[in-house]
Coordinates of C-alpha atoms in Angstrom, one line a residue:
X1 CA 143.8 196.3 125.7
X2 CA 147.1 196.5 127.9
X3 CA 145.2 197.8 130.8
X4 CA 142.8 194.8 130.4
X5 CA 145.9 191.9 130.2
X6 CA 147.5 193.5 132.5
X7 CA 144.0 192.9 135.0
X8 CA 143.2 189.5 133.6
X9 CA 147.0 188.4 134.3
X10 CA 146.5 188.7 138.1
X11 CA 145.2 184.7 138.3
X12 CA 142.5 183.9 140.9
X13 CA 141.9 180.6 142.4
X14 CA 138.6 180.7 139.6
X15 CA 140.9 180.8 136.7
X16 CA 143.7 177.9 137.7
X17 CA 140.3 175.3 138.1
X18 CA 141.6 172.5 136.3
X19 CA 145.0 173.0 136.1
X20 CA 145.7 173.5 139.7
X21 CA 149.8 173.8 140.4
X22 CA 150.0 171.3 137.6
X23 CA 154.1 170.0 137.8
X24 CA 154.4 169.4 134.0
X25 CA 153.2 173.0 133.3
X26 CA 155.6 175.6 132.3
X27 CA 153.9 178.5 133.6
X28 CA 150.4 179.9 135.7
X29 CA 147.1 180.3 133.6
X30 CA 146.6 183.6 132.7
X31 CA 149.8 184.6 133.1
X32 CA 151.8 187.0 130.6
X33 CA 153.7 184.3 129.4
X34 CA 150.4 181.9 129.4
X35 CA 148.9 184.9 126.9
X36 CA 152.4 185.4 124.8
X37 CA 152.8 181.9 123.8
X38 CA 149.0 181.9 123.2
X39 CA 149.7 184.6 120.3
X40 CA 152.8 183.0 119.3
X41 CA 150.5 179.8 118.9
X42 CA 147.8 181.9 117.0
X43 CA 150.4 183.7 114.7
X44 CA 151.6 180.3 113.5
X45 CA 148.2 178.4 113.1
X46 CA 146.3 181.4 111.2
X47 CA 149.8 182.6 109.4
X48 CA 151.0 179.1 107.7
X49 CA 147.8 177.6 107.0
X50 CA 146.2 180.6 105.2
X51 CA 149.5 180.7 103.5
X52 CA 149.9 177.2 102.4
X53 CA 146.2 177.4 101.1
X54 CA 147.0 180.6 98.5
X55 CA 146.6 178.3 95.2
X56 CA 142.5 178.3 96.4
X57 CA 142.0 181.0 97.9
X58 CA 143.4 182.9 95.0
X59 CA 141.0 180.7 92.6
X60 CA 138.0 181.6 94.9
X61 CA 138.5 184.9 94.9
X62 CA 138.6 185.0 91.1
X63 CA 135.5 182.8 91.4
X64 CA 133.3 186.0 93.2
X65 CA 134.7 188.6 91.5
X66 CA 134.6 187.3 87.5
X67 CA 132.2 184.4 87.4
X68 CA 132.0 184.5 83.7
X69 CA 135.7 184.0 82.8
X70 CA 136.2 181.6 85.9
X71 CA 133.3 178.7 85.8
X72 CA 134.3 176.5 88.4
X73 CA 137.1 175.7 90.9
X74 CA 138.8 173.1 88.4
X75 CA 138.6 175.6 85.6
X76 CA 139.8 178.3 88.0
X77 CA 142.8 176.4 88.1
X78 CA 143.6 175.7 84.7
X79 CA 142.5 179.2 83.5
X80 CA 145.0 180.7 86.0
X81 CA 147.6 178.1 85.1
X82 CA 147.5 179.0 81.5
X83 CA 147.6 182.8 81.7
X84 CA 150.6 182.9 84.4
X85 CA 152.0 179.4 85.0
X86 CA 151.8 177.4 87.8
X87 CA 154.3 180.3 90.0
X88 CA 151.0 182.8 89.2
X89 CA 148.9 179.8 91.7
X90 CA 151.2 181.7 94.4
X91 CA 150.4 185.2 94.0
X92 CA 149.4 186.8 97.0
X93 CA 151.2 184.5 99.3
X94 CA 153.4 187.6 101.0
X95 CA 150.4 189.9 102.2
X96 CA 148.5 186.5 102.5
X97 CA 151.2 185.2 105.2
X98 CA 151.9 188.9 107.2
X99 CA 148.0 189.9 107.4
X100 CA 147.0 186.2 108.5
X101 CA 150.0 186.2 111.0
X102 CA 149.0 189.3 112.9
X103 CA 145.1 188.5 112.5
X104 CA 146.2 185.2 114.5
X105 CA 148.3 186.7 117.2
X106 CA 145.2 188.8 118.0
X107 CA 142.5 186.0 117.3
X108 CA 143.7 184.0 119.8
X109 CA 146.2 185.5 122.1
X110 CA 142.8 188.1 122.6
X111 CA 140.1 185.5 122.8
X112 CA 142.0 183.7 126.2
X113 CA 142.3 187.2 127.5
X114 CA 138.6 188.0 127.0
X115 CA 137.9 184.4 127.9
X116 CA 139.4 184.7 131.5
X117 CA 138.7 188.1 131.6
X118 CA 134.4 187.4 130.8
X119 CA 134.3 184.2 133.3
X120 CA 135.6 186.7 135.9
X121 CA 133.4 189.2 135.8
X122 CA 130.1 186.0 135.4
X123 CA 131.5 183.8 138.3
X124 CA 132.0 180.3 138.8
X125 CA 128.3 179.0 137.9
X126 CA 127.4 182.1 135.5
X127 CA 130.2 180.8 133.7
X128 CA 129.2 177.6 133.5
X129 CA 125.4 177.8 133.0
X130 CA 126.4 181.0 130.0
X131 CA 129.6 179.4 128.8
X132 CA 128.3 179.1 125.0
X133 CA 127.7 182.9 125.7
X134 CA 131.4 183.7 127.0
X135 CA 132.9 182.0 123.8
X136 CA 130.7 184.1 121.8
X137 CA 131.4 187.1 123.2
X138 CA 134.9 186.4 123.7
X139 CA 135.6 185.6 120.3
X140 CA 133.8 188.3 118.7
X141 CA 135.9 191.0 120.9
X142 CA 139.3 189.1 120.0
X143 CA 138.3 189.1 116.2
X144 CA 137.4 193.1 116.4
X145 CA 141.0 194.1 117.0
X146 CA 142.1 190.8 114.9
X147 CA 140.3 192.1 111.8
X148 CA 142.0 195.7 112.1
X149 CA 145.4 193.9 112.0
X150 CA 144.8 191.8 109.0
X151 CA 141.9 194.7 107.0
X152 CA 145.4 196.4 105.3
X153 CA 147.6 193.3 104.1
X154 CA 143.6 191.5 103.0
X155 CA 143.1 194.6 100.7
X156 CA 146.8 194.3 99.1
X157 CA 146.1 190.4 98.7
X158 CA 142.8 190.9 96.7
X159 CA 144.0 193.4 94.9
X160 CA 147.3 190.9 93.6
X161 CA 144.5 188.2 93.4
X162 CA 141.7 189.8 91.3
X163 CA 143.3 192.4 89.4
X164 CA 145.8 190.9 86.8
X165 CA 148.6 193.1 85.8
X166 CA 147.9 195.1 88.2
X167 CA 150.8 194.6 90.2
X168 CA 152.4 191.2 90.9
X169 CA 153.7 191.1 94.7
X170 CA 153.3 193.2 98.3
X171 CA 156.4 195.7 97.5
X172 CA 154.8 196.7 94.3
X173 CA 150.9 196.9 95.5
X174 CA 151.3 198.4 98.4
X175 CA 153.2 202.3 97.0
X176 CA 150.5 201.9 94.6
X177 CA 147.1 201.5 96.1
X178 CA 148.7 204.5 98.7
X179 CA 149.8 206.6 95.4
X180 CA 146.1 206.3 94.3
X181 CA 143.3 206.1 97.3
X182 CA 145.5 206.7 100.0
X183 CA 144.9 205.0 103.8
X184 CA 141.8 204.2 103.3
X185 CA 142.6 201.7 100.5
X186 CA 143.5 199.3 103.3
X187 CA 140.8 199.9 105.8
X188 CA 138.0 200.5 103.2
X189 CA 137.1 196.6 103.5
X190 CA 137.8 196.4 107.6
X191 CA 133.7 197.0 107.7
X192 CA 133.0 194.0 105.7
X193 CA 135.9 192.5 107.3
X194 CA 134.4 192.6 110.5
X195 CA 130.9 190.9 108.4
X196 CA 132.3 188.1 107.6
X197 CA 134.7 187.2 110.2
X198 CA 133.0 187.9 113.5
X199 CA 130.0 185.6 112.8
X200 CA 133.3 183.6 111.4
X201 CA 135.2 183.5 114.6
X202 CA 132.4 183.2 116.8
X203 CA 130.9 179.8 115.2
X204 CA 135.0 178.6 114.8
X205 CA 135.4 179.4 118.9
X206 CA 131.3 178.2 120.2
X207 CA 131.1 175.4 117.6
X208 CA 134.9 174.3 118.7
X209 CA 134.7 174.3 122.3
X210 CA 131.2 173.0 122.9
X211 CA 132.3 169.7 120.0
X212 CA 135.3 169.3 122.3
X213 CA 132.8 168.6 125.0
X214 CA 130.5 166.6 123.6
X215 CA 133.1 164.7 121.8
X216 CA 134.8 163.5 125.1
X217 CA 131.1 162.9 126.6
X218 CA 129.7 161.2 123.9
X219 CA 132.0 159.3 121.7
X220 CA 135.7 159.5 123.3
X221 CA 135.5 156.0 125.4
X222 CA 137.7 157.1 128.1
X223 CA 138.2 160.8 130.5
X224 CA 140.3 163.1 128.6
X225 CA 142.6 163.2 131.7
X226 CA 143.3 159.1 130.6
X227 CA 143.8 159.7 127.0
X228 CA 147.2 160.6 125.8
X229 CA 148.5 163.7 124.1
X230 CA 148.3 162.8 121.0
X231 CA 144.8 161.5 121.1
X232 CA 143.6 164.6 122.6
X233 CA 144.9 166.2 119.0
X234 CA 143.2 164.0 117.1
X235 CA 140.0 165.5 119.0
X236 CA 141.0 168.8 118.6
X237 CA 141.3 168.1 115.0
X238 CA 138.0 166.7 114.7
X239 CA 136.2 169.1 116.3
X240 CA 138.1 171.9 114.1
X241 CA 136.9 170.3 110.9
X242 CA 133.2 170.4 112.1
X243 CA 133.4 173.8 113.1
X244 CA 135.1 174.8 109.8
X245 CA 132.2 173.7 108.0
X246 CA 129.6 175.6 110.1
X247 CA 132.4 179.0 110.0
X248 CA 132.4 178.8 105.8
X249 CA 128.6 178.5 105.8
X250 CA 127.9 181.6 108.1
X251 CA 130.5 183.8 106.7
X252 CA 131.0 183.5 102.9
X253 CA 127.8 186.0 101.7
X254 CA 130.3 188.8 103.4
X255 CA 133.2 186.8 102.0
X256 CA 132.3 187.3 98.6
X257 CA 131.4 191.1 99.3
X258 CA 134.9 192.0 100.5
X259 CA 136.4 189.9 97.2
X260 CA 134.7 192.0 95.2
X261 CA 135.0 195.5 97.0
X262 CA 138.7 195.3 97.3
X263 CA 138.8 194.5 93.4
X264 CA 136.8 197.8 92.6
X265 CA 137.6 201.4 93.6
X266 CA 135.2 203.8 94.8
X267 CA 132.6 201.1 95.6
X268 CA 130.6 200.4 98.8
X269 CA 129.6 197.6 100.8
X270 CA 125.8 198.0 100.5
X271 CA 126.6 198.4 96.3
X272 CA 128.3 195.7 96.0
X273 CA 125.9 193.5 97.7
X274 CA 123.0 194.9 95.9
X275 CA 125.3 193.8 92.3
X276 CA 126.2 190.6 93.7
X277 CA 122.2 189.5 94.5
X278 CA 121.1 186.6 96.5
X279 CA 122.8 184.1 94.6
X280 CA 125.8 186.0 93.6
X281 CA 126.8 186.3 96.9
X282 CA 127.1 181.9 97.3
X283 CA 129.4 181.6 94.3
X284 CA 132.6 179.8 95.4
X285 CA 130.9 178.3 98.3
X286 CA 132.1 174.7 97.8
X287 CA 135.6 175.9 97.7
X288 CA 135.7 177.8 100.1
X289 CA 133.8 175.1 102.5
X290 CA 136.9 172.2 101.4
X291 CA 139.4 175.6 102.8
X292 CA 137.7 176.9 105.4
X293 CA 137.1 173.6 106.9
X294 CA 140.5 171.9 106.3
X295 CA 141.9 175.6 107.7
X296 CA 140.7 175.6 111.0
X297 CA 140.7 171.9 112.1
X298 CA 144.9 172.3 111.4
X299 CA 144.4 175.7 112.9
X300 CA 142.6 174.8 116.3
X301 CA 145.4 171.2 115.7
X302 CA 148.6 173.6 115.5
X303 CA 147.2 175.8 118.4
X304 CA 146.8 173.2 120.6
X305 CA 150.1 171.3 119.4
X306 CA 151.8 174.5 120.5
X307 CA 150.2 174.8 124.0
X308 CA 151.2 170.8 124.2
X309 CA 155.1 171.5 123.1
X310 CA 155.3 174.5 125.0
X311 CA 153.7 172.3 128.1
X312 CA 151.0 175.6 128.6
X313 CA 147.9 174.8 131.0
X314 CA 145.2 173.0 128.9
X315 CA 142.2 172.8 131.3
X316 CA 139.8 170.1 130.6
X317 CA 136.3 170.7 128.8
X318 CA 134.4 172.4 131.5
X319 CA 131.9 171.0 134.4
X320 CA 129.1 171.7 136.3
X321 CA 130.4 173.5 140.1
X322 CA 129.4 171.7 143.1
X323 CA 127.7 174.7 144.3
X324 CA 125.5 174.9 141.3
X325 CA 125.2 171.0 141.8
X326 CA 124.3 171.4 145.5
X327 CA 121.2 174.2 144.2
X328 CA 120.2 172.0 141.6
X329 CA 119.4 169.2 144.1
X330 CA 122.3 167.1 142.0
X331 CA 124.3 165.8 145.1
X332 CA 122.9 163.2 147.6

């Protein structure tokens, strides 16, 4: 991974298109600081949002792993309000915060690494012609090394979440899972992990960047280099939301496998699927579609909110070369 920023960080002509010598830029794309800031940006759009979202998450969870006790999202609440207070809506929020903090760091700082780094390797019109394929691929190499960042701190939170009495924050759980299974305890889910958030990430990336694009083509009324900053956020936001949507509905079946495998010991992916069934596997859908989708528009709006404040190069939604334009028979 260094060896590969370190080679992405030496900028060609290719990768400043759009953001040529810009003078209210802080720094080159696809520079070191260009990819520090980008993980700074990621650590605080995955890490606050996931955190400030515990009260449902928790309730979801519950949801997949004891559908009998836990009916429905509103009785989710009020069951877990009555056995540990309102304070027991919060449990989790430690791991929840660490884990989601250091999945974001690699999310996104990795994603524009493998972004530039992809385009490079395709060209100038490869790159264009493929570029729903680059965001794919980029995205699901980012979220490979994201996942083994956040597989330990996901198993400590589940295991708070699901398992009452068990333990009741991160500096009890985590001596005690170690005590009884060892390492693996917090990589045993990083399979499933990878399930569910690798088709995630790759829909939240593809679906986010190709709705930018049509957004400002189709519905914006004016070039994105004429609207202001704070219009282009209210895109951004937009275009998160509809891709939230699209990430909950791919990736909750694996969801609700890695709820319920970190709740049980000694179980396995391909068991716990097999007790789950087809329909087991859609409980706490809804909830999770409000989360997921509210999650990653503020996600993809505090990620770009930080490249704005930090004045990092923001390229404009990507168009056609004027070679490819030229073979295409496109110019007079």
């Amino acid at each position: 991974i260094l060896s590969l920023v370190s080679h992405v960080t030496q900028v060609s002509p290719f990768h400043n298109k759009g953001v040529k010598k810009l003078r209210d830029v802080s720094c080159d794309f696809g520079s070191s600081k260009y990819y520090a800031l980008c993980g700074f940006g990621g650590i605080l759009s995955c890490g606050l949002t996931h955190t400030a979202v515990v009260p449902l998450d928790l309730v979801k969870c519950r949801l997949q792993v004891d559908p009998d006790k836990y009916k429905s999202i509103g009785n989710g609440f009020s069951v877990t309000v009555r056995e540990d207070g309102v304070r027991g809506l919060a449990k989790g929020w430690a791991p929840t915060f660490i884990g989601y903090s250091m999945q974001g760091l690699c999310k996104f700082g990795f994603y524009e690494v493998f972004k530039i780094f992809y385009s490079d390797l395709l060209g100038e019109e490869n790159t264009y012609m493929w570029r729903t394929s680059l965001y794919l691929a980029a995205s699901a190499s980012a979220e490979f090394f994201a996942d083994m960042a956040l597989a330990p701190m996901e198993a400590v939170k589940v295991r708070i979440q699901t398992q009452p009495g068990y333990a009741n924050t991160l500096r009890q759980c985590v001596p005690k899972m170690y005590a009884e299974e060892g390492l693996w305890a917090f990589y045993k889910g990083v399979v499933p992990l990878w399930m569910r958030q690798i088709p995630y990430t790759m829909m939240k990336f593809a679906c986010f960047e190709r709705t930018v694009e049509m957004l400002y083509k189709y519905v914006v009324p004016k070039p994105r280099s004429e609207c202001s900053k704070s219009e282009q956020l209210v895109v951004t936001f937009v275009a998160g939301y509809i891709a939230g949507v699209f990430c909950a509905i791919v990736s909750h079946p694996a969801d609700s496998v890695v709820s319920v495998l970190n709740k049980e010991k000694g179980s396995t992916a391909v068991q716990v699927l097999k007790k789950l069934g087809p329909k087991g596997v859609w409980k706490g859908l809804v909830a999770r579609i409000i989360m997921i989708g509210t999650l990653t528009a503020l996600q993809w709006f505090i990620y770009d909110s930080v490249k704005v404040y930090f004045r990092l190069p923001r390229p404009p939604p990507p168009e056609m070369p004027e070679s490819l334009k030229k073979k295409l028979g496109l110019t007079e």
